[in-house]
């Protein structure tokens, strides 16, 4: 390189984890958008009105959204397997998203979203604790450190001792 451009580059290789993290964050931001949550809550009430007129209809509910996202992101906890680096990254982003909803700093999320976020944080905490206390479950150092970090994050949210 005759103009020394190679020395101005941040990395010589492709930033795979950084790019995947951006995609994961965009996806979680979309799923956990406060406007979307308000629409889901409002749609539930609209369906209830339809049911009164004897029309068979079902609505998508926040509890289903939270349950399915948590179940899919934390599937390694259920199977007691090690998560790869992309999955650990996604799990950390998930905890941050739930924290944002639970703390509701800007008062944007519906009360049900806050309650469900708190519930899922506590359920994740309990499942991680049971895995870490189970001597039969063998985790590699990456996963053990990751789960301990998640426990610390959740502890800070609820100030659990």
PDB file of C-alpha atoms in Angstrom:
ATOM      1  CA  UNK A   1       0.000   0.000   0.000  1.00  0.00           C
ATOM      2  CA  UNK A   2       1.768   3.089  -1.218  1.00  0.00           C
ATOM      3  CA  UNK A   3      -0.396   5.622   0.644  1.00  0.00           C
ATOM      4  CA  UNK A   4      -0.336   3.949   4.072  1.00  0.00           C
ATOM      5  CA  UNK A   5      -4.100   3.315   3.998  1.00  0.00           C
ATOM      6  CA  UNK A   6      -3.611  -0.095   5.548  1.00  0.00           C
ATOM      7  CA  UNK A   7      -2.443   1.553   8.768  1.00  0.00           C
ATOM      8  CA  UNK A   8      -5.635   3.623   9.003  1.00  0.00           C
ATOM      9  CA  UNK A   9      -7.873   0.541   9.015  1.00  0.00           C
ATOM     10  CA  UNK A  10      -9.252  -0.512  12.397  1.00  0.00           C
ATOM     11  CA  UNK A  11      -9.053  -4.202  11.497  1.00  0.00           C
ATOM     12  CA  UNK A  12      -7.548  -6.187   8.675  1.00  0.00           C
ATOM     13  CA  UNK A  13     -10.090  -8.993   8.973  1.00  0.00           C
ATOM     14  CA  UNK A  14     -13.859  -8.976   8.649  1.00  0.00           C
ATOM     15  CA  UNK A  15     -15.538  -7.943  11.961  1.00  0.00           C
ATOM     16  CA  UNK A  16     -17.895 -10.921  12.040  1.00  0.00           C
ATOM     17  CA  UNK A  17     -19.060 -10.673  15.656  1.00  0.00           C
ATOM     18  CA  UNK A  18     -19.605  -6.918  15.408  1.00  0.00           C
ATOM     19  CA  UNK A  19     -21.778  -7.293  12.331  1.00  0.00           C
ATOM     20  CA  UNK A  20     -23.779 -10.169  13.774  1.00  0.00           C
ATOM     21  CA  UNK A  21     -24.255  -8.164  16.977  1.00  0.00           C
ATOM     22  CA  UNK A  22     -25.732  -5.273  14.975  1.00  0.00           C
ATOM     23  CA  UNK A  23     -28.202  -7.642  13.312  1.00  0.00           C
ATOM     24  CA  UNK A  24     -29.120  -9.206  16.658  1.00  0.00           C
ATOM     25  CA  UNK A  25     -29.623  -5.777  18.242  1.00  0.00           C
ATOM     26  CA  UNK A  26     -31.797  -4.541  15.378  1.00  0.00           C
ATOM     27  CA  UNK A  27     -33.961  -7.659  15.671  1.00  0.00           C
ATOM     28  CA  UNK A  28     -34.383  -7.331  19.440  1.00  0.00           C
ATOM     29  CA  UNK A  29     -35.067  -3.604  19.152  1.00  0.00           C
ATOM     30  CA  UNK A  30     -37.834  -4.359  16.688  1.00  0.00           C
ATOM     31  CA  UNK A  31     -39.387  -7.100  18.814  1.00  0.00           C
ATOM     32  CA  UNK A  32     -39.140  -5.042  21.993  1.00  0.00           C
ATOM     33  CA  UNK A  33     -40.219  -1.706  20.529  1.00  0.00           C
ATOM     34  CA  UNK A  34     -42.497   0.147  22.940  1.00  0.00           C
ATOM     35  CA  UNK A  35     -44.862   1.208  20.136  1.00  0.00           C
ATOM     36  CA  UNK A  36     -45.273  -2.412  19.083  1.00  0.00           C
ATOM     37  CA  UNK A  37     -46.016  -3.396  22.687  1.00  0.00           C
ATOM     38  CA  UNK A  38     -48.715  -0.726  22.976  1.00  0.00           C
ATOM     39  CA  UNK A  39     -50.309  -1.972  19.741  1.00  0.00           C
ATOM     40  CA  UNK A  40     -50.286  -5.549  21.014  1.00  0.00           C
ATOM     41  CA  UNK A  41     -51.977  -4.482  24.268  1.00  0.00           C
ATOM     42  CA  UNK A  42     -54.537  -2.383  22.381  1.00  0.00           C
ATOM     43  CA  UNK A  43     -55.254  -5.153  19.886  1.00  0.00           C
ATOM     44  CA  UNK A  44     -56.119  -7.492  22.739  1.00  0.00           C
ATOM     45  CA  UNK A  45     -58.932  -5.147  23.753  1.00  0.00           C
ATOM     46  CA  UNK A  46     -60.182  -4.903  20.165  1.00  0.00           C
ATOM     47  CA  UNK A  47     -60.391  -8.686  19.922  1.00  0.00           C
ATOM     48  CA  UNK A  48     -62.335  -8.854  23.169  1.00  0.00           C
ATOM     49  CA  UNK A  49     -64.905  -6.525  21.578  1.00  0.00           C
ATOM     50  CA  UNK A  50     -65.104  -8.820  18.516  1.00  0.00           C
ATOM     51  CA  UNK A  51     -65.630 -11.855  20.748  1.00  0.00           C
ATOM     52  CA  UNK A  52     -68.689 -10.180  22.249  1.00  0.00           C
ATOM     53  CA  UNK A  53     -70.233 -10.172  18.800  1.00  0.00           C
ATOM     54  CA  UNK A  54     -69.694 -13.961  18.652  1.00  0.00           C
ATOM     55  CA  UNK A  55     -66.934 -13.767  16.062  1.00  0.00           C
ATOM     56  CA  UNK A  56     -64.145 -16.247  16.654  1.00  0.00           C
ATOM     57  CA  UNK A  57     -60.886 -14.346  16.816  1.00  0.00           C
ATOM     58  CA  UNK A  58     -57.600 -14.554  18.655  1.00  0.00           C
ATOM     59  CA  UNK A  59     -55.055 -11.897  19.453  1.00  0.00           C
ATOM     60  CA  UNK A  60     -51.314 -12.008  19.718  1.00  0.00           C
ATOM     61  CA  UNK A  61     -50.331 -11.354  23.328  1.00  0.00           C
ATOM     62  CA  UNK A  62     -47.293  -9.857  25.016  1.00  0.00           C
ATOM     63  CA  UNK A  63     -46.852 -12.924  27.208  1.00  0.00           C
ATOM     64  CA  UNK A  64     -46.514 -15.085  24.102  1.00  0.00           C
ATOM     65  CA  UNK A  65     -43.934 -12.682  22.624  1.00  0.00           C
ATOM     66  CA  UNK A  66     -41.824 -12.658  25.791  1.00  0.00           C
ATOM     67  CA  UNK A  67     -42.144 -16.436  26.343  1.00  0.00           C
ATOM     68  CA  UNK A  68     -41.124 -17.411  22.832  1.00  0.00           C
ATOM     69  CA  UNK A  69     -38.204 -14.989  22.650  1.00  0.00           C
ATOM     70  CA  UNK A  70     -36.849 -16.070  26.025  1.00  0.00           C
ATOM     71  CA  UNK A  71     -37.342 -19.747  25.230  1.00  0.00           C
ATOM     72  CA  UNK A  72     -35.491 -19.500  21.922  1.00  0.00           C
ATOM     73  CA  UNK A  73     -32.641 -17.273  23.125  1.00  0.00           C
ATOM     74  CA  UNK A  74     -31.982 -19.284  26.279  1.00  0.00           C
ATOM     75  CA  UNK A  75     -32.499 -22.792  24.850  1.00  0.00           C
ATOM     76  CA  UNK A  76     -29.009 -23.836  26.005  1.00  0.00           C
ATOM     77  CA  UNK A  77     -30.093 -23.370  29.609  1.00  0.00           C
ATOM     78  CA  UNK A  78     -32.890 -25.884  29.167  1.00  0.00           C
ATOM     79  CA  UNK A  79     -30.628 -28.358  27.398  1.00  0.00           C
ATOM     80  CA  UNK A  80     -27.702 -27.622  29.763  1.00  0.00           C
ATOM     81  CA  UNK A  81     -25.321 -27.177  26.834  1.00  0.00           C
ATOM     82  CA  UNK A  82     -22.589 -24.657  26.101  1.00  0.00           C
ATOM     83  CA  UNK A  83     -23.652 -21.688  23.988  1.00  0.00           C
ATOM     84  CA  UNK A  84     -21.403 -20.502  21.173  1.00  0.00           C
ATOM     85  CA  UNK A  85     -20.067 -16.936  21.109  1.00  0.00           C
ATOM     86  CA  UNK A  86     -22.927 -15.656  18.936  1.00  0.00           C
ATOM     87  CA  UNK A  87     -25.547 -17.118  21.272  1.00  0.00           C
ATOM     88  CA  UNK A  88     -23.819 -15.688  24.359  1.00  0.00           C
ATOM     89  CA  UNK A  89     -23.751 -12.317  22.644  1.00  0.00           C
ATOM     90  CA  UNK A  90     -27.480 -12.591  21.861  1.00  0.00           C
ATOM     91  CA  UNK A  91     -28.248 -13.602  25.448  1.00  0.00           C
ATOM     92  CA  UNK A  92     -26.408 -10.553  26.783  1.00  0.00           C
ATOM     93  CA  UNK A  93     -28.327  -8.293  24.404  1.00  0.00           C
ATOM     94  CA  UNK A  94     -31.567  -9.941  25.517  1.00  0.00           C
ATOM     95  CA  UNK A  95     -30.809  -9.176  29.171  1.00  0.00           C
ATOM     96  CA  UNK A  96     -30.080  -5.549  28.243  1.00  0.00           C
ATOM     97  CA  UNK A  97     -33.384  -5.321  26.361  1.00  0.00           C
ATOM     98  CA  UNK A  98     -35.341  -6.799  29.272  1.00  0.00           C
ATOM     99  CA  UNK A  99     -33.558  -4.401  31.633  1.00  0.00           C
ATOM    100  CA  UNK A 100     -34.501  -1.417  29.472  1.00  0.00           C
ATOM    101  CA  UNK A 101     -38.133  -2.506  29.495  1.00  0.00           C
ATOM    102  CA  UNK A 102     -38.200  -3.307  33.213  1.00  0.00           C
ATOM    103  CA  UNK A 103     -36.586  -0.042  34.332  1.00  0.00           C
ATOM    104  CA  UNK A 104     -38.728   1.910  31.835  1.00  0.00           C
ATOM    105  CA  UNK A 105     -36.556   4.976  32.317  1.00  0.00           C
ATOM    106  CA  UNK A 106     -38.490   7.125  29.837  1.00  0.00           C
ATOM    107  CA  UNK A 107     -41.926   5.782  30.806  1.00  0.00           C
ATOM    108  CA  UNK A 108     -42.669   4.465  27.314  1.00  0.00           C
ATOM    109  CA  UNK A 109     -43.498   0.790  27.866  1.00  0.00           C
ATOM    110  CA  UNK A 110     -46.892  -0.520  28.974  1.00  0.00           C
ATOM    111  CA  UNK A 111     -47.119  -1.813  32.547  1.00  0.00           C
ATOM    112  CA  UNK A 112     -47.580  -5.361  31.256  1.00  0.00           C
ATOM    113  CA  UNK A 113     -44.280  -5.130  29.365  1.00  0.00           C
ATOM    114  CA  UNK A 114     -42.495  -4.042  32.520  1.00  0.00           C
ATOM    115  CA  UNK A 115     -44.049  -6.842  34.545  1.00  0.00           C
ATOM    116  CA  UNK A 116     -43.206  -9.479  31.951  1.00  0.00           C
ATOM    117  CA  UNK A 117     -39.633  -8.197  31.603  1.00  0.00           C
ATOM    118  CA  UNK A 118     -39.180  -8.486  35.379  1.00  0.00           C
ATOM    119  CA  UNK A 119     -40.694 -11.959  35.385  1.00  0.00           C
ATOM    120  CA  UNK A 120     -38.391 -13.176  32.628  1.00  0.00           C
ATOM    121  CA  UNK A 121     -35.294 -11.659  34.236  1.00  0.00           C
ATOM    122  CA  UNK A 122     -36.123 -13.483  37.475  1.00  0.00           C
ATOM    123  CA  UNK A 123     -36.842 -16.763  35.668  1.00  0.00           C
ATOM    124  CA  UNK A 124     -33.566 -16.553  33.757  1.00  0.00           C
ATOM    125  CA  UNK A 125     -31.777 -15.804  37.040  1.00  0.00           C
ATOM    126  CA  UNK A 126     -33.267 -18.885  38.726  1.00  0.00           C
ATOM    127  CA  UNK A 127     -32.434 -21.176  35.800  1.00  0.00           C
ATOM    128  CA  UNK A 128     -28.857 -19.928  35.597  1.00  0.00           C
ATOM    129  CA  UNK A 129     -28.423 -20.340  39.353  1.00  0.00           C
ATOM    130  CA  UNK A 130     -29.669 -23.915  39.196  1.00  0.00           C
ATOM    131  CA  UNK A 131     -27.216 -24.721  36.398  1.00  0.00           C
ATOM    132  CA  UNK A 132     -24.278 -23.113  38.190  1.00  0.00           C
ATOM    133  CA  UNK A 133     -25.118 -24.988  41.414  1.00  0.00           C
ATOM    134  CA  UNK A 134     -25.516 -28.322  39.620  1.00  0.00           C
ATOM    135  CA  UNK A 135     -22.143 -30.074  39.781  1.00  0.00           C
ATOM    136  CA  UNK A 136     -23.188 -32.550  37.107  1.00  0.00           C
ATOM    137  CA  UNK A 137     -23.419 -29.784  34.495  1.00  0.00           C
ATOM    138  CA  UNK A 138     -19.997 -29.155  32.988  1.00  0.00           C
ATOM    139  CA  UNK A 139     -19.615 -25.742  31.335  1.00  0.00           C
ATOM    140  CA  UNK A 140     -16.568 -24.423  29.556  1.00  0.00           C
ATOM    141  CA  UNK A 141     -14.933 -21.300  30.997  1.00  0.00           C
ATOM    142  CA  UNK A 142     -16.575 -18.999  28.435  1.00  0.00           C
ATOM    143  CA  UNK A 143     -20.071 -20.137  29.345  1.00  0.00           C
ATOM    144  CA  UNK A 144     -19.434 -20.186  33.067  1.00  0.00           C
ATOM    145  CA  UNK A 145     -18.033 -16.634  32.939  1.00  0.00           C
ATOM    146  CA  UNK A 146     -20.939 -15.536  30.734  1.00  0.00           C
ATOM    147  CA  UNK A 147     -23.566 -16.941  33.091  1.00  0.00           C
ATOM    148  CA  UNK A 148     -21.838 -15.396  36.115  1.00  0.00           C
ATOM    149  CA  UNK A 149     -21.837 -12.050  34.310  1.00  0.00           C
ATOM    150  CA  UNK A 150     -25.560 -12.385  33.581  1.00  0.00           C
ATOM    151  CA  UNK A 151     -26.209 -13.220  37.253  1.00  0.00           C
ATOM    152  CA  UNK A 152     -24.302 -10.060  38.251  1.00  0.00           C
ATOM    153  CA  UNK A 153     -26.306  -7.941  35.800  1.00  0.00           C
ATOM    154  CA  UNK A 154     -29.622  -9.274  37.088  1.00  0.00           C
ATOM    155  CA  UNK A 155     -28.443  -8.875  40.691  1.00  0.00           C
ATOM    156  CA  UNK A 156     -27.739  -5.216  39.983  1.00  0.00           C
ATOM    157  CA  UNK A 157     -31.217  -4.724  38.541  1.00  0.00           C
ATOM    158  CA  UNK A 158     -33.050  -6.185  41.519  1.00  0.00           C
ATOM    159  CA  UNK A 159     -30.292  -5.710  44.091  1.00  0.00           C
ATOM    160  CA  UNK A 160     -30.569  -9.385  44.992  1.00  0.00           C
ATOM    161  CA  UNK A 161     -28.169 -10.473  47.713  1.00  0.00           C
TER     162      UNK A 161
END
